[in-house]
Coordinates of C-alpha atoms and ligand atoms in Angstrom, one line a residue:
M1 CA 0.0 0.0 0.0
A2 CA 1.3 3.5 -0.9
K3 CA 2.8 5.7 1.8
I4 CA 1.0 9.0 1.6
I5 CA 2.8 12.3 2.4
A6 CA 1.0 15.7 2.5
I7 CA 3.0 18.9 2.4
T8 CA 1.4 21.5 4.6
N9 CA 1.7 25.0 6.0
Q10 CA -1.1 27.5 6.0
K11 CA 1.4 30.2 5.0
G12 CA 1.9 30.8 1.3
G13 CA 5.4 31.0 -0.2
V14 CA 7.1 28.7 2.1
G15 CA 7.9 26.1 -0.6
K16 CA 5.0 23.6 -0.3
T17 CA 4.5 23.2 -4.0
S18 CA 8.3 23.3 -4.8
T19 CA 8.8 20.6 -2.2
A20 CA 5.9 18.5 -3.4
S21 CA 7.1 18.7 -7.0
A22 CA 10.7 17.9 -6.0
L23 CA 9.7 14.9 -3.9
V24 CA 7.4 13.6 -6.7
S25 CA 10.2 13.8 -9.3
G26 CA 12.9 12.6 -6.9
L27 CA 11.0 9.5 -5.9
Q28 CA 10.1 8.8 -9.5
E29 CA 13.7 9.1 -10.5
K30 CA 14.5 6.4 -7.9
G31 CA 12.2 4.0 -9.6
Y32 CA 9.2 4.4 -7.4
K33 CA 5.7 4.7 -8.7
V34 CA 4.4 8.0 -7.6
L35 CA 1.0 9.8 -7.7
A36 CA 0.9 13.6 -7.2
I37 CA -2.3 15.2 -5.9
D38 CA -2.8 18.9 -6.2
L39 CA -5.2 20.1 -3.5
D40 CA -4.6 23.8 -4.1
P41 CA -7.2 25.7 -6.3
Q42 CA -4.2 27.7 -7.6
G43 CA -3.2 24.5 -9.5
N44 CA 0.5 25.1 -9.2
L45 CA 1.6 21.5 -8.6
G46 CA -0.1 20.3 -11.8
F47 CA 1.6 23.2 -13.7
C48 CA 5.0 22.3 -12.2
L49 CA 4.6 18.7 -13.3
G50 CA 3.5 19.8 -16.8
V51 CA -0.1 18.6 -16.9
E52 CA -3.1 20.3 -18.3
N53 CA -5.5 21.6 -15.6
E54 CA -7.6 24.3 -17.2
N55 CA -9.9 22.0 -19.2
A56 CA -9.2 18.8 -17.4
L57 CA -11.2 16.8 -14.9
T58 CA -9.6 17.4 -11.5
V59 CA -9.5 16.5 -7.9
Y60 CA -12.7 18.7 -7.5
E61 CA -14.8 16.4 -9.6
L62 CA -13.2 13.4 -7.9
M63 CA -14.2 14.7 -4.5
K64 CA -17.6 15.7 -5.7
G65 CA -18.1 12.2 -7.0
T66 CA -18.9 13.3 -10.5
A67 CA -15.8 11.8 -12.2
N68 CA -14.3 8.4 -12.0
I69 CA -10.8 8.3 -10.5
R70 CA -9.4 6.7 -13.8
R71 CA -10.5 9.8 -15.7
V72 CA -8.9 12.4 -13.4
V73 CA -5.4 10.9 -13.3
Q74 CA -3.1 12.2 -16.0
S75 CA 0.3 10.6 -16.8
H76 CA 3.2 12.8 -17.7
N77 CA 7.0 12.0 -17.8
G78 CA 6.4 8.8 -15.8
V79 CA 4.5 10.5 -13.1
D80 CA 0.7 10.3 -12.4
V81 CA -1.0 13.5 -11.4
I82 CA -4.4 14.5 -10.2
P83 CA -4.5 18.2 -11.0
A84 CA -6.6 21.0 -9.5
N85 CA -7.9 24.3 -10.8
I86 CA -9.9 27.2 -9.5
L87 CA -13.1 25.3 -9.3
L88 CA -11.7 23.7 -6.1
S89 CA -12.1 27.0 -4.3
K90 CA -15.8 26.2 -4.1
A91 CA -15.1 23.3 -1.8
E92 CA -15.5 25.1 1.4
L93 CA -19.1 26.1 0.6
E94 CA -20.1 23.2 -1.6
F95 CA -18.8 20.2 0.4
S96 CA -21.1 20.6 3.3
D97 CA -22.6 17.2 3.7
F98 CA -21.9 14.7 6.5
G99 CA -18.6 13.0 5.8
R100 CA -17.1 16.0 4.0
E101 CA -13.8 15.4 5.6
F102 CA -13.4 12.0 3.9
L103 CA -14.0 13.0 0.3
L104 CA -10.4 12.8 -0.8
K105 CA -9.6 9.6 1.2
K106 CA -12.6 7.9 -0.4
G107 CA -11.8 9.2 -3.8
I108 CA -8.3 7.8 -3.9
A109 CA -9.1 4.5 -2.1
P110 CA -9.5 2.5 -5.4
I111 CA -6.0 3.3 -6.6
K112 CA -4.0 3.6 -3.4
D113 CA -2.5 0.2 -3.9
D114 CA -1.2 1.1 -7.4
Y115 CA 1.5 3.4 -6.0
D116 CA 4.6 3.4 -3.8
Y117 CA 4.2 7.0 -2.7
I118 CA 1.4 9.5 -3.0
I119 CA 2.4 13.2 -2.5
I120 CA -0.3 15.7 -1.7
D121 CA 0.2 19.5 -2.1
T122 CA -2.1 21.6 0.0
P123 CA -3.5 25.2 -0.1
P124 CA -2.2 28.0 2.0
A125 CA -5.1 27.7 4.4
L126 CA -6.5 25.6 7.2
N127 CA -9.8 24.7 5.6
I128 CA -11.9 21.7 4.5
L129 CA -9.3 21.0 1.8
T130 CA -6.5 20.9 4.4
V131 CA -8.6 18.7 6.6
N132 CA -9.3 16.3 3.7
A133 CA -5.5 16.1 3.1
Y134 CA -4.9 15.3 6.8
V135 CA -7.6 12.7 6.8
A136 CA -6.3 11.0 3.7
T137 CA -2.6 11.1 4.5
D138 CA -0.2 9.0 6.6
F139 CA 2.5 11.7 7.1
L140 CA 2.9 15.4 7.0
I141 CA 5.9 17.5 6.1
I142 CA 5.9 21.1 7.1
P143 CA 8.1 23.4 5.1
M144 CA 9.1 26.7 6.7
V145 CA 11.2 29.6 5.8
P146 CA 13.6 31.0 8.4
E147 CA 11.7 34.2 9.1
I148 CA 10.1 35.2 12.3
L149 CA 6.7 35.6 10.7
S150 CA 6.9 32.1 9.4
L151 CA 6.6 30.8 13.0
M152 CA 3.4 32.7 13.7
G153 CA 0.4 30.6 13.1
I154 CA 2.2 27.4 13.6
S155 CA 0.2 26.7 16.8
Q156 CA -3.0 26.8 14.7
L157 CA -1.4 24.3 12.4
A158 CA -0.5 22.1 15.3
E159 CA -4.1 22.4 16.6
T160 CA -5.6 21.4 13.3
V161 CA -3.3 18.4 13.1
N162 CA -4.2 17.4 16.7
L163 CA -7.9 17.8 16.0
V164 CA -7.7 15.6 12.9
K165 CA -5.6 13.1 14.9
G166 CA -8.1 13.0 17.7
V167 CA -11.2 12.7 15.5
F168 CA -10.6 11.4 12.0
N169 CA -7.1 10.0 11.6
P170 CA -5.4 8.7 14.7
N171 CA -2.4 7.5 12.7
I172 CA -1.3 10.8 11.2
E173 CA 2.3 11.6 11.9
V174 CA 4.4 14.7 11.3
L175 CA 7.5 13.4 9.6
G176 CA 9.3 16.7 10.1
I177 CA 9.7 20.4 9.7
L178 CA 11.7 21.3 6.5
L179 CA 13.7 24.5 6.6
N180 CA 13.6 26.0 3.1
K181 CA 15.4 29.0 1.6
Y182 CA 18.0 28.3 4.1
D183 CA 21.2 30.3 4.7
G184 CA 23.1 29.0 7.7
R185 CA 25.3 32.1 7.7
R186 CA 22.5 34.4 8.7
V187 CA 22.0 35.0 12.4
L188 CA 18.3 35.3 11.9
T189 CA 18.2 31.9 10.2
R190 CA 19.9 30.3 13.2
D191 CA 17.6 32.1 15.7
V192 CA 14.5 30.9 13.8
E193 CA 16.0 27.4 13.5
E194 CA 16.2 27.3 17.2
M195 CA 12.6 28.4 17.6
A196 CA 11.5 25.9 14.9
R197 CA 13.2 23.2 17.0
M198 CA 11.1 24.1 20.0
V199 CA 8.0 24.1 17.8
G200 CA 9.0 20.7 16.5
T201 CA 9.4 19.4 20.1
E202 CA 5.9 20.6 20.9
M203 CA 4.5 18.9 17.8
N204 CA 6.4 15.8 18.7
T205 CA 8.5 15.9 15.5
K206 CA 12.0 17.0 14.4
I207 CA 13.6 19.3 12.0
F208 CA 14.9 17.5 8.9
K209 CA 18.7 17.3 8.8
T210 CA 18.5 18.3 5.2
K211 CA 17.8 22.0 4.7
I212 CA 16.9 23.4 1.3
R213 CA 19.1 26.3 0.2
Q214 CA 17.9 29.2 -1.9
S215 CA 18.4 28.5 -5.6
V216 CA 17.0 30.3 -8.7
A217 CA 16.5 26.8 -10.2
V218 CA 13.6 26.2 -7.9
A219 CA 11.8 29.3 -9.3
E220 CA 12.8 28.7 -12.9
A221 CA 12.3 25.0 -13.5
P222 CA 8.4 25.2 -13.4
A223 CA 8.4 27.6 -16.4
H224 CA 10.2 24.9 -18.4
G225 CA 7.8 22.2 -17.4
I226 CA 10.6 20.0 -16.1
S227 CA 11.9 19.0 -12.7
I228 CA 14.8 20.8 -11.0
Y229 CA 16.8 17.6 -11.4
E230 CA 16.6 17.9 -15.1
Y231 CA 16.6 21.7 -15.3
S232 CA 19.7 22.3 -13.0
P233 CA 21.3 19.1 -11.9
K234 CA 24.1 20.9 -10.1
S235 CA 22.2 23.6 -8.2
N236 CA 22.3 23.6 -4.4
A237 CA 18.6 23.1 -4.1
T238 CA 18.8 20.1 -6.4
K239 CA 21.4 18.5 -4.3
D240 CA 19.4 19.3 -1.2
Y241 CA 16.2 17.8 -2.5
R242 CA 18.0 14.6 -3.5
Q243 CA 19.3 14.4 0.0
L244 CA 15.9 15.0 1.4
V245 CA 14.4 12.2 -0.6
D246 CA 17.1 9.9 0.8
E247 CA 16.5 11.1 4.3
I248 CA 12.8 10.5 4.0
I249 CA 13.2 7.0 2.6
A250 CA 15.7 6.1 5.3
Q251 CA 13.3 7.0 8.0
R252 CA 11.7 4.2 9.9
G253 CA 8.5 2.9 8.3
M254 CA 9.0 5.0 5.1
K255 CA 10.8 2.5 2.8
V256 CA 8.7 0.5 0.3
N257 CA 9.7 -2.1 -2.2
A258 CA 9.3 -0.4 -5.5
K259 CA 6.5 -1.7 -7.7
K260 CA 7.3 -3.1 -11.0
K261 CA 6.4 -0.5 -13.6
Ligands
ADP1 N1 14.7 26.9 -2.1 C1 14.2 27.9 -2.9 N2 15.0 28.7 -3.6 C2 14.5 29.7 -4.3 N3 13.2 30.0 -4.5 C3 12.4 29.1 -3.9 C4 12.8 28.1 -3.0 N4 11.7 27.4 -2.6 C5 10.6 28.1 -3.1 N5 11.0 29.1 -3.9 C6 10.2 30.1 -4.6 O1 9.3 30.7 -3.7 C7 8.0 30.9 -4.2 C8 7.0 30.1 -3.3 O2 7.3 28.7 -3.3 P1 6.1 27.7 -3.4 O3 6.7 26.3 -3.5 O4 5.1 28.1 -4.5 O5 5.4 27.9 -2.0 P2 4.0 27.5 -1.5 O6 3.5 26.4 -2.3 O7 4.2 27.2 0.0 O8 3.1 28.8 -1.6 C9 8.0 30.3 -5.6 O9 8.3 31.4 -6.5 C10 9.2 29.4 -5.6 O10 9.8 29.3 -6.9
MG2 MG1 1.7 26.2 -3.4

């Protein structure tokens, strides 16, 4: 059965989508069968992975129950992707029935066994979409940038995780906090890292050993529709993301035997 990892932080611009995209391509490169799910109405993950989302069936129709899972999955460059678009922003109002927290989990249940890893990108919010991601996932990764403001709001994030853990998904586990746009020479970075460590302790998780350095490749690769590994194999962030993939796989309970493709 696939290991599911959701990338979450209700702040925008911390590197959720970049990280989701890099994990998807990095795991795929290692020979794993990977499904990427975009759960952000901005549709950035689908764009980064080079799939059509404007006129496609998306995760919205899947959650709504109006499209079969086989019709929402697109394959591109060896990766399967369930894209999102702006229609998903109707979720908060539209998904109001009993069981609204389980729509994603139910939607992907029929194909869960077809993959080694499923990576979910989430919106910059704590809303019904975020809750659906937390209910469907096994693990969370929380990217953070080393800025003071980035730590504000983290307690609401922790509360939401705990709520979901208590009510809907007792097995959810925070795999770690990922420091992104990292510059170890800056005093502020080190101060914030220390605070992030305290937050991690409170959330019963750790800071990943791997930090992702600032690299223009991260910003540029999506425009070319290719992964950072292809776009800029030697950039710092590329090396860091490779190391992150290894660090994740090496973690207890995270390794899977790759499916034959
Ligand atoms: N390590 C990095 N180095 C340089 N730019 C980065 C890095 N990580 C993210 N970015 C850039 O920062 C912006 C926000 O990243 P993104 O992944 O979209 O964050 P989120 O999904 O959390 O909103 C994007 O323009 C992205 O290209
Ligand atoms: Mg994003």
